[in-house]
């Protein structure tokens, strides 16, 4: 685990929240990206070294639609940057954490991602992400 790479926030309406977070942070989002496999549209903000990812469900399936229905808008996950996601998955499994996808998948923002089940991490969904922009 290295630093926190970003914090993910589930929102109902990405356009509305893009405007809200632009006002809050004083900068506009620098990209929007759909991740069809996750049924989400994302936008990213950067302030200093910190990034915020907003996530909107693009249909009624997928984890963000589920989350919004159960909990409403709010913090959805904390993402940590890792150098070697496969090694980190193995390490966390040995430590007793439940990994939601043991095979890393392609996430937004040129990342390979894997998630730790919130039941094994005090109710917080943890994303591991490895930057693969240089390899693509
Ligand atoms: Co994320």
PDB file of N, CA and C in Angstrom, residues 46-121:
ATOM      1  N   UNK A  46      -8.945  16.916  -9.235  1.00  0.00           N
ATOM      2  CA  UNK A  46      -7.631  16.857  -8.607  1.00  0.00           C
ATOM      3  C   UNK A  46      -7.365  18.188  -7.921  1.00  0.00           C
ATOM      4  N   UNK A  47      -6.923  18.090  -6.679  1.00  0.00           N
ATOM      5  CA  UNK A  47      -6.569  19.291  -5.935  1.00  0.00           C
ATOM      6  C   UNK A  47      -5.273  18.979  -5.215  1.00  0.00           C
ATOM      7  N   UNK A  48      -4.193  19.652  -5.592  1.00  0.00           N
ATOM      8  CA  UNK A  48      -2.906  19.272  -5.030  1.00  0.00           C
ATOM      9  C   UNK A  48      -2.660  17.802  -5.336  1.00  0.00           C
ATOM     10  N   UNK A  49      -2.224  17.039  -4.353  1.00  0.00           N
ATOM     11  CA  UNK A  49      -1.949  15.617  -4.613  1.00  0.00           C
ATOM     12  C   UNK A  49      -3.206  14.742  -4.499  1.00  0.00           C
ATOM     13  N   UNK A  50      -4.350  15.361  -4.211  1.00  0.00           N
ATOM     14  CA  UNK A  50      -5.533  14.578  -3.858  1.00  0.00           C
ATOM     15  C   UNK A  50      -6.549  14.500  -4.990  1.00  0.00           C
ATOM     16  N   UNK A  51      -7.152  13.337  -5.114  1.00  0.00           N
ATOM     17  CA  UNK A  51      -8.152  13.134  -6.154  1.00  0.00           C
ATOM     18  C   UNK A  51      -9.472  12.660  -5.560  1.00  0.00           C
ATOM     19  N   UNK A  52     -10.547  13.150  -6.184  1.00  0.00           N
ATOM     20  CA  UNK A  52     -11.900  12.729  -5.838  1.00  0.00           C
ATOM     21  C   UNK A  52     -12.520  12.132  -7.101  1.00  0.00           C
ATOM     22  N   UNK A  53     -13.141  10.984  -6.936  1.00  0.00           N
ATOM     23  CA  UNK A  53     -13.863  10.347  -8.039  1.00  0.00           C
ATOM     24  C   UNK A  53     -15.351  10.382  -7.716  1.00  0.00           C
ATOM     25  N   UNK A  54     -16.128  10.978  -8.601  1.00  0.00           N
ATOM     26  CA  UNK A  54     -17.582  10.927  -8.448  1.00  0.00           C
ATOM     27  C   UNK A  54     -18.107   9.788  -9.315  1.00  0.00           C
ATOM     28  N   UNK A  55     -19.056   9.041  -8.792  1.00  0.00           N
ATOM     29  CA  UNK A  55     -19.596   7.889  -9.521  1.00  0.00           C
ATOM     30  C   UNK A  55     -21.111   7.968  -9.612  1.00  0.00           C
ATOM     31  N   UNK A  56     -21.603   7.917 -10.840  1.00  0.00           N
ATOM     32  CA  UNK A  56     -23.051   7.912 -11.092  1.00  0.00           C
ATOM     33  C   UNK A  56     -23.408   6.578 -11.759  1.00  0.00           C
ATOM     34  N   UNK A  57     -24.518   5.984 -11.343  1.00  0.00           N
ATOM     35  CA  UNK A  57     -24.968   4.740 -11.983  1.00  0.00           C
ATOM     36  C   UNK A  57     -25.535   5.066 -13.359  1.00  0.00           C
ATOM     37  N   UNK A  58     -25.198   4.253 -14.372  1.00  0.00           N
ATOM     38  CA  UNK A  58     -25.767   4.516 -15.704  1.00  0.00           C
ATOM     39  C   UNK A  58     -26.987   3.645 -15.982  1.00  0.00           C
ATOM     40  N   UNK A  59     -27.277   2.704 -15.090  1.00  0.00           N
ATOM     41  CA  UNK A  59     -28.522   1.931 -15.189  1.00  0.00           C
ATOM     42  C   UNK A  59     -28.843   1.408 -13.786  1.00  0.00           C
ATOM     43  N   UNK A  60     -29.823   0.526 -13.705  1.00  0.00           N
ATOM     44  CA  UNK A  60     -30.225   0.049 -12.373  1.00  0.00           C
ATOM     45  C   UNK A  60     -29.409  -1.132 -11.881  1.00  0.00           C
ATOM     46  N   UNK A  61     -28.467  -1.590 -12.711  1.00  0.00           N
ATOM     47  CA  UNK A  61     -27.625  -2.703 -12.288  1.00  0.00           C
ATOM     48  C   UNK A  61     -26.305  -2.143 -11.785  1.00  0.00           C
ATOM     49  N   UNK A  62     -25.494  -3.005 -11.225  1.00  0.00           N
ATOM     50  CA  UNK A  62     -24.166  -2.582 -10.835  1.00  0.00           C
ATOM     51  C   UNK A  62     -24.110  -2.042  -9.428  1.00  0.00           C
ATOM     52  N   UNK A  63     -22.885  -1.939  -8.917  1.00  0.00           N
ATOM     53  CA  UNK A  63     -22.670  -1.628  -7.501  1.00  0.00           C
ATOM     54  C   UNK A  63     -23.081  -0.219  -7.072  1.00  0.00           C
ATOM     55  N   UNK A  64     -23.007   0.757  -7.962  1.00  0.00           N
ATOM     56  CA  UNK A  64     -23.343   2.121  -7.537  1.00  0.00           C
ATOM     57  C   UNK A  64     -24.859   2.296  -7.413  1.00  0.00           C
ATOM     58  N   UNK A  65     -25.607   1.706  -8.359  1.00  0.00           N
ATOM     59  CA  UNK A  65     -27.070   1.744  -8.248  1.00  0.00           C
ATOM     60  C   UNK A  65     -27.510   1.090  -6.939  1.00  0.00           C
ATOM     61  N   UNK A  66     -26.901  -0.056  -6.642  1.00  0.00           N
ATOM     62  CA  UNK A  66     -27.201  -0.772  -5.391  1.00  0.00           C
ATOM     63  C   UNK A  66     -26.894   0.076  -4.163  1.00  0.00           C
ATOM     64  N   UNK A  67     -25.719   0.681  -4.191  1.00  0.00           N
ATOM     65  CA  UNK A  67     -25.265   1.502  -3.057  1.00  0.00           C
ATOM     66  C   UNK A  67     -26.205   2.681  -2.836  1.00  0.00           C
ATOM     67  N   UNK A  68     -26.574   3.372  -3.938  1.00  0.00           N
ATOM     68  CA  UNK A  68     -27.456   4.544  -3.820  1.00  0.00           C
ATOM     69  C   UNK A  68     -28.814   4.143  -3.255  1.00  0.00           C
ATOM     70  N   UNK A  69     -29.284   2.986  -3.674  1.00  0.00           N
ATOM     71  CA  UNK A  69     -30.580   2.535  -3.194  1.00  0.00           C
ATOM     72  C   UNK A  69     -30.527   2.224  -1.693  1.00  0.00           C
ATOM     73  N   UNK A  70     -29.448   1.564  -1.275  1.00  0.00           N
ATOM     74  CA  UNK A  70     -29.327   1.166   0.133  1.00  0.00           C
ATOM     75  C   UNK A  70     -28.956   2.319   1.042  1.00  0.00           C
ATOM     76  N   UNK A  71     -27.995   3.113   0.619  1.00  0.00           N
ATOM     77  CA  UNK A  71     -27.410   4.097   1.536  1.00  0.00           C
ATOM     78  C   UNK A  71     -27.578   5.541   1.107  1.00  0.00           C
ATOM     79  N   UNK A  72     -27.957   5.748  -0.138  1.00  0.00           N
ATOM     80  CA  UNK A  72     -28.028   7.113  -0.633  1.00  0.00           C
ATOM     81  C   UNK A  72     -26.648   7.623  -1.023  1.00  0.00           C
ATOM     82  N   UNK A  73     -26.581   8.907  -1.354  1.00  0.00           N
ATOM     83  CA  UNK A  73     -25.310   9.478  -1.795  1.00  0.00           C
ATOM     84  C   UNK A  73     -24.312   9.509  -0.642  1.00  0.00           C
ATOM     85  N   UNK A  74     -23.050   9.441  -0.985  1.00  0.00           N
ATOM     86  CA  UNK A  74     -22.027   9.543   0.058  1.00  0.00           C
ATOM     87  C   UNK A  74     -20.744   8.842  -0.320  1.00  0.00           C
ATOM     88  N   UNK A  75     -19.820   8.814   0.640  1.00  0.00           N
ATOM     89  CA  UNK A  75     -18.519   8.175   0.392  1.00  0.00           C
ATOM     90  C   UNK A  75     -18.743   6.695   0.095  1.00  0.00           C
ATOM     91  N   UNK A  76     -18.200   6.256  -1.029  1.00  0.00           N
ATOM     92  CA  UNK A  76     -18.410   4.876  -1.481  1.00  0.00           C
ATOM     93  C   UNK A  76     -17.175   4.005  -1.263  1.00  0.00           C
ATOM     94  N   UNK A  77     -16.000   4.548  -1.536  1.00  0.00           N
ATOM     95  CA  UNK A  77     -14.783   3.755  -1.319  1.00  0.00           C
ATOM     96  C   UNK A  77     -13.563   4.650  -1.139  1.00  0.00           C
ATOM     97  N   UNK A  78     -12.534   4.063  -0.549  1.00  0.00           N
ATOM     98  CA  UNK A  78     -11.228   4.707  -0.465  1.00  0.00           C
ATOM     99  C   UNK A  78     -10.274   3.851  -1.290  1.00  0.00           C
ATOM    100  N   UNK A  79      -9.562   4.497  -2.190  1.00  0.00           N
ATOM    101  CA  UNK A  79      -8.663   3.769  -3.084  1.00  0.00           C
ATOM    102  C   UNK A  79      -7.216   4.016  -2.695  1.00  0.00           C
ATOM    103  N   UNK A  80      -6.482   2.932  -2.575  1.00  0.00           N
ATOM    104  CA  UNK A  80      -5.050   3.010  -2.281  1.00  0.00           C
ATOM    105  C   UNK A  80      -4.246   2.613  -3.504  1.00  0.00           C
ATOM    106  N   UNK A  81      -3.210   3.373  -3.746  1.00  0.00           N
ATOM    107  CA  UNK A  81      -2.307   3.044  -4.845  1.00  0.00           C
ATOM    108  C   UNK A  81      -1.372   1.920  -4.409  1.00  0.00           C
ATOM    109  N   UNK A  82      -1.188   0.959  -5.284  1.00  0.00           N
ATOM    110  CA  UNK A  82      -0.230  -0.119  -5.021  1.00  0.00           C
ATOM    111  C   UNK A  82       0.669  -0.287  -6.240  1.00  0.00           C
ATOM    112  N   UNK A  83       1.877  -0.806  -5.993  1.00  0.00           N
ATOM    113  CA  UNK A  83       2.813  -1.034  -7.102  1.00  0.00           C
ATOM    114  C   UNK A  83       2.516  -2.336  -7.825  1.00  0.00           C
ATOM    115  N   UNK A  84       2.132  -3.333  -7.047  1.00  0.00           N
ATOM    116  CA  UNK A  84       1.927  -4.669  -7.606  1.00  0.00           C
ATOM    117  C   UNK A  84       0.616  -5.216  -7.052  1.00  0.00           C
ATOM    118  N   UNK A  85      -0.431  -5.052  -7.822  1.00  0.00           N
ATOM    119  CA  UNK A  85      -1.774  -5.360  -7.308  1.00  0.00           C
ATOM    120  C   UNK A  85      -1.936  -6.851  -7.024  1.00  0.00           C
ATOM    121  N   UNK A  86      -1.314  -7.693  -7.837  1.00  0.00           N
ATOM    122  CA  UNK A  86      -1.438  -9.146  -7.625  1.00  0.00           C
ATOM    123  C   UNK A  86      -0.785  -9.534  -6.300  1.00  0.00           C
ATOM    124  N   UNK A  87       0.394  -8.994  -6.049  1.00  0.00           N
ATOM    125  CA  UNK A  87       1.093  -9.281  -4.786  1.00  0.00           C
ATOM    126  C   UNK A  87       0.288  -8.763  -3.590  1.00  0.00           C
ATOM    127  N   UNK A  88      -0.330  -7.615  -3.758  1.00  0.00           N
ATOM    128  CA  UNK A  88      -1.103  -7.019  -2.657  1.00  0.00           C
ATOM    129  C   UNK A  88      -2.369  -7.835  -2.380  1.00  0.00           C
ATOM    130  N   UNK A  89      -3.005  -8.347  -3.420  1.00  0.00           N
ATOM    131  CA  UNK A  89      -4.181  -9.212  -3.235  1.00  0.00           C
ATOM    132  C   UNK A  89      -3.781 -10.468  -2.453  1.00  0.00           C
ATOM    133  N   UNK A  90      -2.662 -11.058  -2.826  1.00  0.00           N
ATOM    134  CA  UNK A  90      -2.177 -12.265  -2.128  1.00  0.00           C
ATOM    135  C   UNK A  90      -1.877 -11.935  -0.669  1.00  0.00           C
ATOM    136  N   UNK A  91      -1.221 -10.809  -0.436  1.00  0.00           N
ATOM    137  CA  UNK A  91      -0.874 -10.414   0.927  1.00  0.00           C
ATOM    138  C   UNK A  91      -2.139 -10.211   1.778  1.00  0.00           C
ATOM    139  N   UNK A  92      -3.113  -9.501   1.226  1.00  0.00           N
ATOM    140  CA  UNK A  92      -4.329  -9.213   1.999  1.00  0.00           C
ATOM    141  C   UNK A  92      -5.158 -10.472   2.251  1.00  0.00           C
ATOM    142  N   UNK A  93      -5.172 -11.378   1.286  1.00  0.00           N
ATOM    143  CA  UNK A  93      -5.876 -12.659   1.499  1.00  0.00           C
ATOM    144  C   UNK A  93      -5.248 -13.411   2.664  1.00  0.00           C
ATOM    145  N   UNK A  94      -3.920 -13.437   2.686  1.00  0.00           N
ATOM    146  CA  UNK A  94      -3.211 -14.103   3.792  1.00  0.00           C
ATOM    147  C   UNK A  94      -3.536 -13.466   5.122  1.00  0.00           C
ATOM    148  N   UNK A  95      -3.789 -12.154   5.097  1.00  0.00           N
ATOM    149  CA  UNK A  95      -4.125 -11.432   6.332  1.00  0.00           C
ATOM    150  C   UNK A  95      -5.594 -11.614   6.717  1.00  0.00           C
ATOM    151  N   UNK A  96      -6.351 -12.323   5.876  1.00  0.00           N
ATOM    152  CA  UNK A  96      -7.729 -12.647   6.233  1.00  0.00           C
ATOM    153  C   UNK A  96      -8.791 -11.748   5.621  1.00  0.00           C
ATOM    154  N   UNK A  97      -8.392 -10.848   4.718  1.00  0.00           N
ATOM    155  CA  UNK A  97      -9.377  -9.983   4.072  1.00  0.00           C
ATOM    156  C   UNK A  97     -10.081 -10.726   2.928  1.00  0.00           C
ATOM    157  N   UNK A  98     -11.338 -10.360   2.704  1.00  0.00           N
ATOM    158  CA  UNK A  98     -12.092 -10.927   1.586  1.00  0.00           C
ATOM    159  C   UNK A  98     -11.926 -10.014   0.379  1.00  0.00           C
ATOM    160  N   UNK A  99     -11.423 -10.578  -0.704  1.00  0.00           N
ATOM    161  CA  UNK A  99     -11.225  -9.803  -1.931  1.00  0.00           C
ATOM    162  C   UNK A  99     -12.418 -10.066  -2.854  1.00  0.00           C
ATOM    163  N   UNK A 100     -13.038  -9.002  -3.328  1.00  0.00           N
ATOM    164  CA  UNK A 100     -14.239  -9.158  -4.157  1.00  0.00           C
ATOM    165  C   UNK A 100     -13.906  -9.699  -5.545  1.00  0.00           C
ATOM    166  N   UNK A 101     -12.822  -9.251  -6.120  1.00  0.00           N
ATOM    167  CA  UNK A 101     -12.377  -9.802  -7.403  1.00  0.00           C
ATOM    168  C   UNK A 101     -10.898 -10.125  -7.315  1.00  0.00           C
ATOM    169  N   UNK A 102     -10.612 -11.413  -7.273  1.00  0.00           N
ATOM    170  CA  UNK A 102      -9.212 -11.814  -7.086  1.00  0.00           C
ATOM    171  C   UNK A 102      -8.390 -11.626  -8.346  1.00  0.00           C
ATOM    172  N   UNK A 103      -9.072 -11.555  -9.479  1.00  0.00           N
ATOM    173  CA  UNK A 103      -8.381 -11.181 -10.710  1.00  0.00           C
ATOM    174  C   UNK A 103      -8.609  -9.683 -10.910  1.00  0.00           C
ATOM    175  N   UNK A 104      -7.545  -8.892 -10.914  1.00  0.00           N
ATOM    176  CA  UNK A 104      -7.713  -7.443 -11.081  1.00  0.00           C
ATOM    177  C   UNK A 104      -8.431  -7.131 -12.397  1.00  0.00           C
ATOM    178  N   UNK A 105      -9.256  -6.085 -12.367  1.00  0.00           N
ATOM    179  CA  UNK A 105      -9.960  -5.710 -13.589  1.00  0.00           C
ATOM    180  C   UNK A 105      -9.630  -4.270 -13.954  1.00  0.00           C
ATOM    181  N   UNK A 106      -9.998  -3.908 -15.189  1.00  0.00           N
ATOM    182  CA  UNK A 106      -9.689  -2.573 -15.653  1.00  0.00           C
ATOM    183  C   UNK A 106     -10.694  -1.589 -15.084  1.00  0.00           C
ATOM    184  N   UNK A 107     -10.207  -0.591 -14.359  1.00  0.00           N
ATOM    185  CA  UNK A 107     -11.077   0.439 -13.803  1.00  0.00           C
ATOM    186  C   UNK A 107     -10.936   1.730 -14.576  1.00  0.00           C
ATOM    187  N   UNK A 108     -11.486   2.803 -14.020  1.00  0.00           N
ATOM    188  CA  UNK A 108     -11.371   4.109 -14.661  1.00  0.00           C
ATOM    189  C   UNK A 108      -9.950   4.646 -14.492  1.00  0.00           C
ATOM    190  N   UNK A 109      -9.594   5.636 -15.309  1.00  0.00           N
ATOM    191  CA  UNK A 109      -8.370   6.409 -15.108  1.00  0.00           C
ATOM    192  C   UNK A 109      -7.092   5.565 -15.270  1.00  0.00           C
ATOM    193  N   UNK A 110      -7.118   4.631 -16.219  1.00  0.00           N
ATOM    194  CA  UNK A 110      -5.930   3.812 -16.510  1.00  0.00           C
ATOM    195  C   UNK A 110      -5.421   3.017 -15.316  1.00  0.00           C
ATOM    196  N   UNK A 111      -6.345   2.397 -14.622  1.00  0.00           N
ATOM    197  CA  UNK A 111      -5.966   1.628 -13.434  1.00  0.00           C
ATOM    198  C   UNK A 111      -6.425   0.181 -13.549  1.00  0.00           C
ATOM    199  N   UNK A 112      -5.619  -0.695 -12.986  1.00  0.00           N
ATOM    200  CA  UNK A 112      -6.082  -2.042 -12.687  1.00  0.00           C
ATOM    201  C   UNK A 112      -6.588  -1.995 -11.260  1.00  0.00           C
ATOM    202  N   UNK A 113      -7.771  -2.556 -11.027  1.00  0.00           N
ATOM    203  CA  UNK A 113      -8.362  -2.413  -9.699  1.00  0.00           C
ATOM    204  C   UNK A 113      -8.834  -3.739  -9.132  1.00  0.00           C
ATOM    205  N   UNK A 114      -8.861  -3.797  -7.799  1.00  0.00           N
ATOM    206  CA  UNK A 114      -9.467  -4.908  -7.068  1.00  0.00           C
ATOM    207  C   UNK A 114     -10.067  -4.307  -5.801  1.00  0.00           C
ATOM    208  N   UNK A 115     -11.104  -4.958  -5.294  1.00  0.00           N
ATOM    209  CA  UNK A 115     -11.802  -4.402  -4.136  1.00  0.00           C
ATOM    210  C   UNK A 115     -11.763  -5.361  -2.954  1.00  0.00           C
ATOM    211  N   UNK A 116     -11.630  -4.774  -1.768  1.00  0.00           N
ATOM    212  CA  UNK A 116     -11.699  -5.537  -0.521  1.00  0.00           C
ATOM    213  C   UNK A 116     -13.117  -5.383   0.014  1.00  0.00           C
ATOM    214  N   UNK A 117     -13.752  -6.502   0.331  1.00  0.00           N
ATOM    215  CA  UNK A 117     -15.136  -6.464   0.803  1.00  0.00           C
ATOM    216  C   UNK A 117     -15.246  -5.631   2.084  1.00  0.00           C
ATOM    217  N   UNK A 118     -16.227  -4.704   2.119  1.00  0.00           N
ATOM    218  CA  UNK A 118     -16.345  -3.841   3.304  1.00  0.00           C
ATOM    219  C   UNK A 118     -16.599  -4.611   4.599  1.00  0.00           C
ATOM    220  N   UNK A 119     -17.156  -5.824   4.481  1.00  0.00           N
ATOM    221  CA  UNK A 119     -17.382  -6.618   5.703  1.00  0.00           C
ATOM    222  C   UNK A 119     -16.074  -6.989   6.380  1.00  0.00           C
ATOM    223  N   UNK A 120     -15.001  -7.054   5.608  1.00  0.00           N
ATOM    224  CA  UNK A 120     -13.725  -7.431   6.230  1.00  0.00           C
ATOM    225  C   UNK A 120     -12.865  -6.208   6.544  1.00  0.00           C
ATOM    226  N   UNK A 121     -13.410  -5.000   6.298  1.00  0.00           N
ATOM    227  CA  UNK A 121     -12.620  -3.798   6.593  1.00  0.00           C
ATOM    228  C   UNK A 121     -13.484  -2.710   7.246  1.00  0.00           C
TER     229      UNK A 121
END
